[in-house]
mmCIF file of C-alpha atoms in Angstrom:
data_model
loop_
_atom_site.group_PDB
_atom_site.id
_atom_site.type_symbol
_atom_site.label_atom_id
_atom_site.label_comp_id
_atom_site.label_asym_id
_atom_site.label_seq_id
_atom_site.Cartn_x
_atom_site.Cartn_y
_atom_site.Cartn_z
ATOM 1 C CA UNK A 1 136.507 -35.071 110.726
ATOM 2 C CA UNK A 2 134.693 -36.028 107.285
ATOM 3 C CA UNK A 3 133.691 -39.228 108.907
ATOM 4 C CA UNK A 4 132.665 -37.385 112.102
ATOM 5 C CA UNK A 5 130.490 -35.280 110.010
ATOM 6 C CA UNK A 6 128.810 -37.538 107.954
ATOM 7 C CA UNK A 7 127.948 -39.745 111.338
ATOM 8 C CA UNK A 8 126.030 -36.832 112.268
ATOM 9 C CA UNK A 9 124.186 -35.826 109.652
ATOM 10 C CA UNK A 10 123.012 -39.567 109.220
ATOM 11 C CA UNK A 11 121.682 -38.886 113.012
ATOM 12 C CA UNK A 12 120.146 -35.711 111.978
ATOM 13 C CA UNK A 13 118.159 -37.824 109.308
ATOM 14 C CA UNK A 14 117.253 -40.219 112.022
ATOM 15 C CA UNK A 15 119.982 -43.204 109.805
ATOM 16 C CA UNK A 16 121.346 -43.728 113.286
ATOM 17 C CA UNK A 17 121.350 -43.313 116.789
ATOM 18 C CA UNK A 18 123.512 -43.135 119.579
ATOM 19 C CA UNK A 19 124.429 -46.498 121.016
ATOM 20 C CA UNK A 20 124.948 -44.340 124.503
ATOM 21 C CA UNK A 21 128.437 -45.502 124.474
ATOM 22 C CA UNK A 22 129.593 -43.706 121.828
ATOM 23 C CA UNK A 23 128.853 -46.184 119.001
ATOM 24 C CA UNK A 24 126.269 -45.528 116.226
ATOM 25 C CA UNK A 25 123.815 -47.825 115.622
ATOM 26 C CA UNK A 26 121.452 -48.035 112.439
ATOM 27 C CA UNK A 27 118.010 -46.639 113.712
ATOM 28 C CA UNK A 28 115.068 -49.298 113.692
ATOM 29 C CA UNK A 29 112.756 -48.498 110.957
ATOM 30 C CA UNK A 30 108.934 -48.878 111.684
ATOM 31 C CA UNK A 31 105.641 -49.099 109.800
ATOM 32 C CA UNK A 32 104.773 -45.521 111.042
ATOM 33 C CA UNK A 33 107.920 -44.434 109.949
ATOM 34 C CA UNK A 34 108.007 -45.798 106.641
ATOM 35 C CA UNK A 35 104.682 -44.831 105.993
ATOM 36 C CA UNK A 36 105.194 -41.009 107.189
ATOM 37 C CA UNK A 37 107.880 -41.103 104.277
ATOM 38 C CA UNK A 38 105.849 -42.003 101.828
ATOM 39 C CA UNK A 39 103.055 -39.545 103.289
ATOM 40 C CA UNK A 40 106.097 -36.401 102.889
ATOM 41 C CA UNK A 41 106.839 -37.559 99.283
ATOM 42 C CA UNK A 42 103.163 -38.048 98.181
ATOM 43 C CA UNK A 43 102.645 -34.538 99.410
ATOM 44 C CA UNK A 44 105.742 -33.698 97.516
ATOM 45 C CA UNK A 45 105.323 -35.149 93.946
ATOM 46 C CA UNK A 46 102.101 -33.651 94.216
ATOM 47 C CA UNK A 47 103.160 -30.628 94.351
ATOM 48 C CA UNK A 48 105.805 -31.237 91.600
ATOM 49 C CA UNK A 49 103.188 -32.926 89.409
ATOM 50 C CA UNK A 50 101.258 -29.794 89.745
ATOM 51 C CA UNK A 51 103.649 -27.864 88.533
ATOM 52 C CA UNK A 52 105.179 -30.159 85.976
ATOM 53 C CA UNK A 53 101.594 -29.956 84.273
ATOM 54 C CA UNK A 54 101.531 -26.842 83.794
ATOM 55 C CA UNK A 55 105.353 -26.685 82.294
ATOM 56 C CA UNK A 56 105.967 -29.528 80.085
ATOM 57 C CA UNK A 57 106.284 -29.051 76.358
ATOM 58 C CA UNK A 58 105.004 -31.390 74.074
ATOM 59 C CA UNK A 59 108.386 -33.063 73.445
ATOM 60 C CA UNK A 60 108.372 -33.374 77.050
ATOM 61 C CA UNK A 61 105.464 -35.460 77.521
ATOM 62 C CA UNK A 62 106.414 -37.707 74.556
ATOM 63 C CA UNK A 63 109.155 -38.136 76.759
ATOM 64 C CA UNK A 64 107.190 -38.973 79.729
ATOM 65 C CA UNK A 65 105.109 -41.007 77.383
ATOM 66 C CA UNK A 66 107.953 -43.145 76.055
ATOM 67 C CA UNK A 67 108.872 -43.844 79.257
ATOM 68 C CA UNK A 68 105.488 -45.134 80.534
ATOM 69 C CA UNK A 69 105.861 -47.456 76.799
ATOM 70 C CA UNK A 70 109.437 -48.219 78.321
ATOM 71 C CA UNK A 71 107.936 -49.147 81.759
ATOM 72 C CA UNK A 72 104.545 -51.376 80.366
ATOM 73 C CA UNK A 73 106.857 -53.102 78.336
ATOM 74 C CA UNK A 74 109.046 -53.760 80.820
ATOM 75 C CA UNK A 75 106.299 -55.531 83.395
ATOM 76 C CA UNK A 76 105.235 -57.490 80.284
ATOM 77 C CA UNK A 77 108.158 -59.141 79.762
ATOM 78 C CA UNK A 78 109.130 -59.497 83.414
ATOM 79 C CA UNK A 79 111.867 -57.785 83.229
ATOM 80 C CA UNK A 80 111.575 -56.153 87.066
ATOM 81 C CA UNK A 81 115.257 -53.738 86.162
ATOM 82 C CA UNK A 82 114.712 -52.094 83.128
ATOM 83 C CA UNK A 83 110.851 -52.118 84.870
ATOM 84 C CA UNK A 84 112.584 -50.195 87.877
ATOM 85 C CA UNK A 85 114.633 -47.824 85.333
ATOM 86 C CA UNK A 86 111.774 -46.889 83.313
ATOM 87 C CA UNK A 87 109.350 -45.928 86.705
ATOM 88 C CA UNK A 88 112.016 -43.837 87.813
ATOM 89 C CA UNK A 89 112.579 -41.958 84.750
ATOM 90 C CA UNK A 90 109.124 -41.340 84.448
ATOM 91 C CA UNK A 91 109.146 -39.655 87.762
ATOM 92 C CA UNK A 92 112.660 -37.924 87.389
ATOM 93 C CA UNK A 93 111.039 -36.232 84.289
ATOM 94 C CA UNK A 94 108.223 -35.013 86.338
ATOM 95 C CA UNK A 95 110.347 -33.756 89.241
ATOM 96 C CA UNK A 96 112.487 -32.435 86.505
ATOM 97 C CA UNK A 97 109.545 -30.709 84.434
ATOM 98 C CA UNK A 98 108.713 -29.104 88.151
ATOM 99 C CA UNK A 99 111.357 -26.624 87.783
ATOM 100 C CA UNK A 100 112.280 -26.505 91.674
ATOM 101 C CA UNK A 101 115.332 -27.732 92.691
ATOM 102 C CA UNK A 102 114.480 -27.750 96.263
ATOM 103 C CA UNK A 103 111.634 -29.425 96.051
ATOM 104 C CA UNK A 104 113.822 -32.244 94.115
ATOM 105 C CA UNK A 105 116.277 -32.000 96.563
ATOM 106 C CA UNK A 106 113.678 -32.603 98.888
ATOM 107 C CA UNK A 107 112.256 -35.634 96.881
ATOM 108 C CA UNK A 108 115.549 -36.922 96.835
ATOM 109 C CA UNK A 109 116.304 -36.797 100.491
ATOM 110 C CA UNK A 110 112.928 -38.440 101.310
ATOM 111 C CA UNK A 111 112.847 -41.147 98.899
ATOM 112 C CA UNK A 112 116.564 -42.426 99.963
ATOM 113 C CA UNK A 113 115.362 -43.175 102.923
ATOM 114 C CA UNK A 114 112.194 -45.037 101.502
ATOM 115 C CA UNK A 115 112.084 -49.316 100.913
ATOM 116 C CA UNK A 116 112.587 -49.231 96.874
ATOM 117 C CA UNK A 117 110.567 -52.414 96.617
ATOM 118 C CA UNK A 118 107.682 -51.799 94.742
ATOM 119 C CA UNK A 119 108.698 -52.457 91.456
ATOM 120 C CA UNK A 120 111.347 -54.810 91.559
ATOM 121 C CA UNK A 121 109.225 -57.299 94.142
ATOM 122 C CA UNK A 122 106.143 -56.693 94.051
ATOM 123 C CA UNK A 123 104.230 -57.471 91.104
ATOM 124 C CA UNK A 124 100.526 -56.337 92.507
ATOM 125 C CA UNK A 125 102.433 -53.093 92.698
ATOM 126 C CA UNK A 126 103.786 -52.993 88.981
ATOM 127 C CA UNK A 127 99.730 -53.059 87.363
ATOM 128 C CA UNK A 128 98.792 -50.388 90.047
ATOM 129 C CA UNK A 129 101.413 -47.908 88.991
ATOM 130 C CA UNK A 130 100.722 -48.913 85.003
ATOM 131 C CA UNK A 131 97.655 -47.703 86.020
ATOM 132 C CA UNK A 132 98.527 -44.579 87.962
ATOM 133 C CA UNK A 133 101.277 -43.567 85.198
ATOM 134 C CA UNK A 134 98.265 -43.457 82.602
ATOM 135 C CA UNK A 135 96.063 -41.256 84.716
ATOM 136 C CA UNK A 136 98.902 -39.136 85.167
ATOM 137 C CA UNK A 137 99.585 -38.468 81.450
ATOM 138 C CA UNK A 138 96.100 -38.102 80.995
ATOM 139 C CA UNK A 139 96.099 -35.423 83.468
ATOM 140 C CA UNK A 140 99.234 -33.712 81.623
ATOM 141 C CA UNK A 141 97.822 -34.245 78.416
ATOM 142 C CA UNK A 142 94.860 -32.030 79.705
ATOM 143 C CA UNK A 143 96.692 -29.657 81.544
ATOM 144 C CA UNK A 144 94.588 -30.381 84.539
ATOM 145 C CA UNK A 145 97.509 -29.509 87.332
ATOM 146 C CA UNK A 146 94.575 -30.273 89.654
ATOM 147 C CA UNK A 147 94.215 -33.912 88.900
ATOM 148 C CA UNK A 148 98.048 -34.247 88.182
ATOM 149 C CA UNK A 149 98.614 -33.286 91.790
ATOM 150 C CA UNK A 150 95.666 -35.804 92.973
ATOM 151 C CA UNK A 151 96.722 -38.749 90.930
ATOM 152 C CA UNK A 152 100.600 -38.494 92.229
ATOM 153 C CA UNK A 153 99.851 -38.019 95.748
ATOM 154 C CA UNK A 154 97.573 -40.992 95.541
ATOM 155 C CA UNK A 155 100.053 -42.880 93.323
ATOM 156 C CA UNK A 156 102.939 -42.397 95.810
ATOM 157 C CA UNK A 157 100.789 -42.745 99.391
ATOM 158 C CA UNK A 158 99.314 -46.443 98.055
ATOM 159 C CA UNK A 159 102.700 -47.378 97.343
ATOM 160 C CA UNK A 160 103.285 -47.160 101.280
ATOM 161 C CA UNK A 161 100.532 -50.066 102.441
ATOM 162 C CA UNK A 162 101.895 -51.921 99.559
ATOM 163 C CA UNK A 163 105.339 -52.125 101.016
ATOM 164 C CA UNK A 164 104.826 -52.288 104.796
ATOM 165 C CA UNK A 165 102.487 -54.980 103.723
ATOM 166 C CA UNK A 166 105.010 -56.956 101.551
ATOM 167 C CA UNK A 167 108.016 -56.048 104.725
ATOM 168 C CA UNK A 168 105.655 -57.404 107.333
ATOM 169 C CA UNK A 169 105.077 -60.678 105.007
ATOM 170 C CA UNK A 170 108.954 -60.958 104.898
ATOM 171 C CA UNK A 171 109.100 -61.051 109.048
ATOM 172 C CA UNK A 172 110.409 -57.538 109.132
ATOM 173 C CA UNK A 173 108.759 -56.758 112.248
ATOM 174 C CA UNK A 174 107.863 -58.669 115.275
ATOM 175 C CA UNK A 175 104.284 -57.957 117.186
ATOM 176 C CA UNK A 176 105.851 -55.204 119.381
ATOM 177 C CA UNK A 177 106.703 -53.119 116.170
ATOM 178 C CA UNK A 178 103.262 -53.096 114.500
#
């Protein structure tokens, strides 16, 4: 039953279909798809860099801070995993610093479903959020929620044109899928 169960909540999360004779099958993912994920978690880590802004102590955005130092450091020296460790701590703290667990629950669920590409193979990608990152702890620094919420939802929706671009280069999808 366990394994019954699980089967179907991977087809509730659109994971897999129905092979129509009783088999699962891994559901195709598409560029619409993939970006409409990154569309519900921009919308969503704006929300929870809104209220993150608002929240966070000053020990908590040297904490943020020392993971951006963490993450620049990182893309300097090429290395692409500690790179990878330090961009998701830096927005774990923020979800964190939002003080909603379903809305992190939420973040979760959408971003396991998302390419995790960016930073490991794509270095375009690992300036852009350097960049991003900065504005964002500007933003906290201020206490500008506002802003905060603009930056991340712009941060997190350019990371999806990034990645469909970088899948399509790999031969992801044929002409019928684009």
């Amino acid at each position: 039953m366990p394994v019954r169960d699980a089967f179907l909540q991977l087809q509730s999360e659109g994971v897999l279909t129905s092979g129509g004779d009783g088999t699962a099958v891994v559901a195709a993912t598409t560029q619409e798809e993939i970006h409409d994920m990154y569309q519900l978690a921009s919308v969503a880590s704006a929300i929870a860099a809104r209220r993150a802004c608002m929240r966070m102590s000053e020990q908590d955005l040297e904490e943020l801070d020392a993971a951006q130092t963490g993450f620049i450091e990182a893309v300097r020296h090429e290395d692409t995993d500690t790179a990878f460790g330090s961009n998701n701590t830096f927005h774990r703290l923020v979800n964190i610093h939002s003080e909603s667990p379903r809305l992190i629950a939420l973040l979760r669920n959408i971003s396991a479903g998302m390419p995790a590409l960016g930073v490991r193979e794509i270095p375009e990608w690992r300036g852009q959020a350097i960049h991003a990152h900065e504005e964002l702890l500007d933003a906290f620094r201020l206490r500008d929620a506002s802003r905060a919420a603009e930056v991340m939802e712009a941060h997190v929706l350019s990371a999806a044109d990034v990645v469909i671009d970088h899948l399509s280069k790999s031969g992801l999808w044929d002409e019928v899928d684009v």
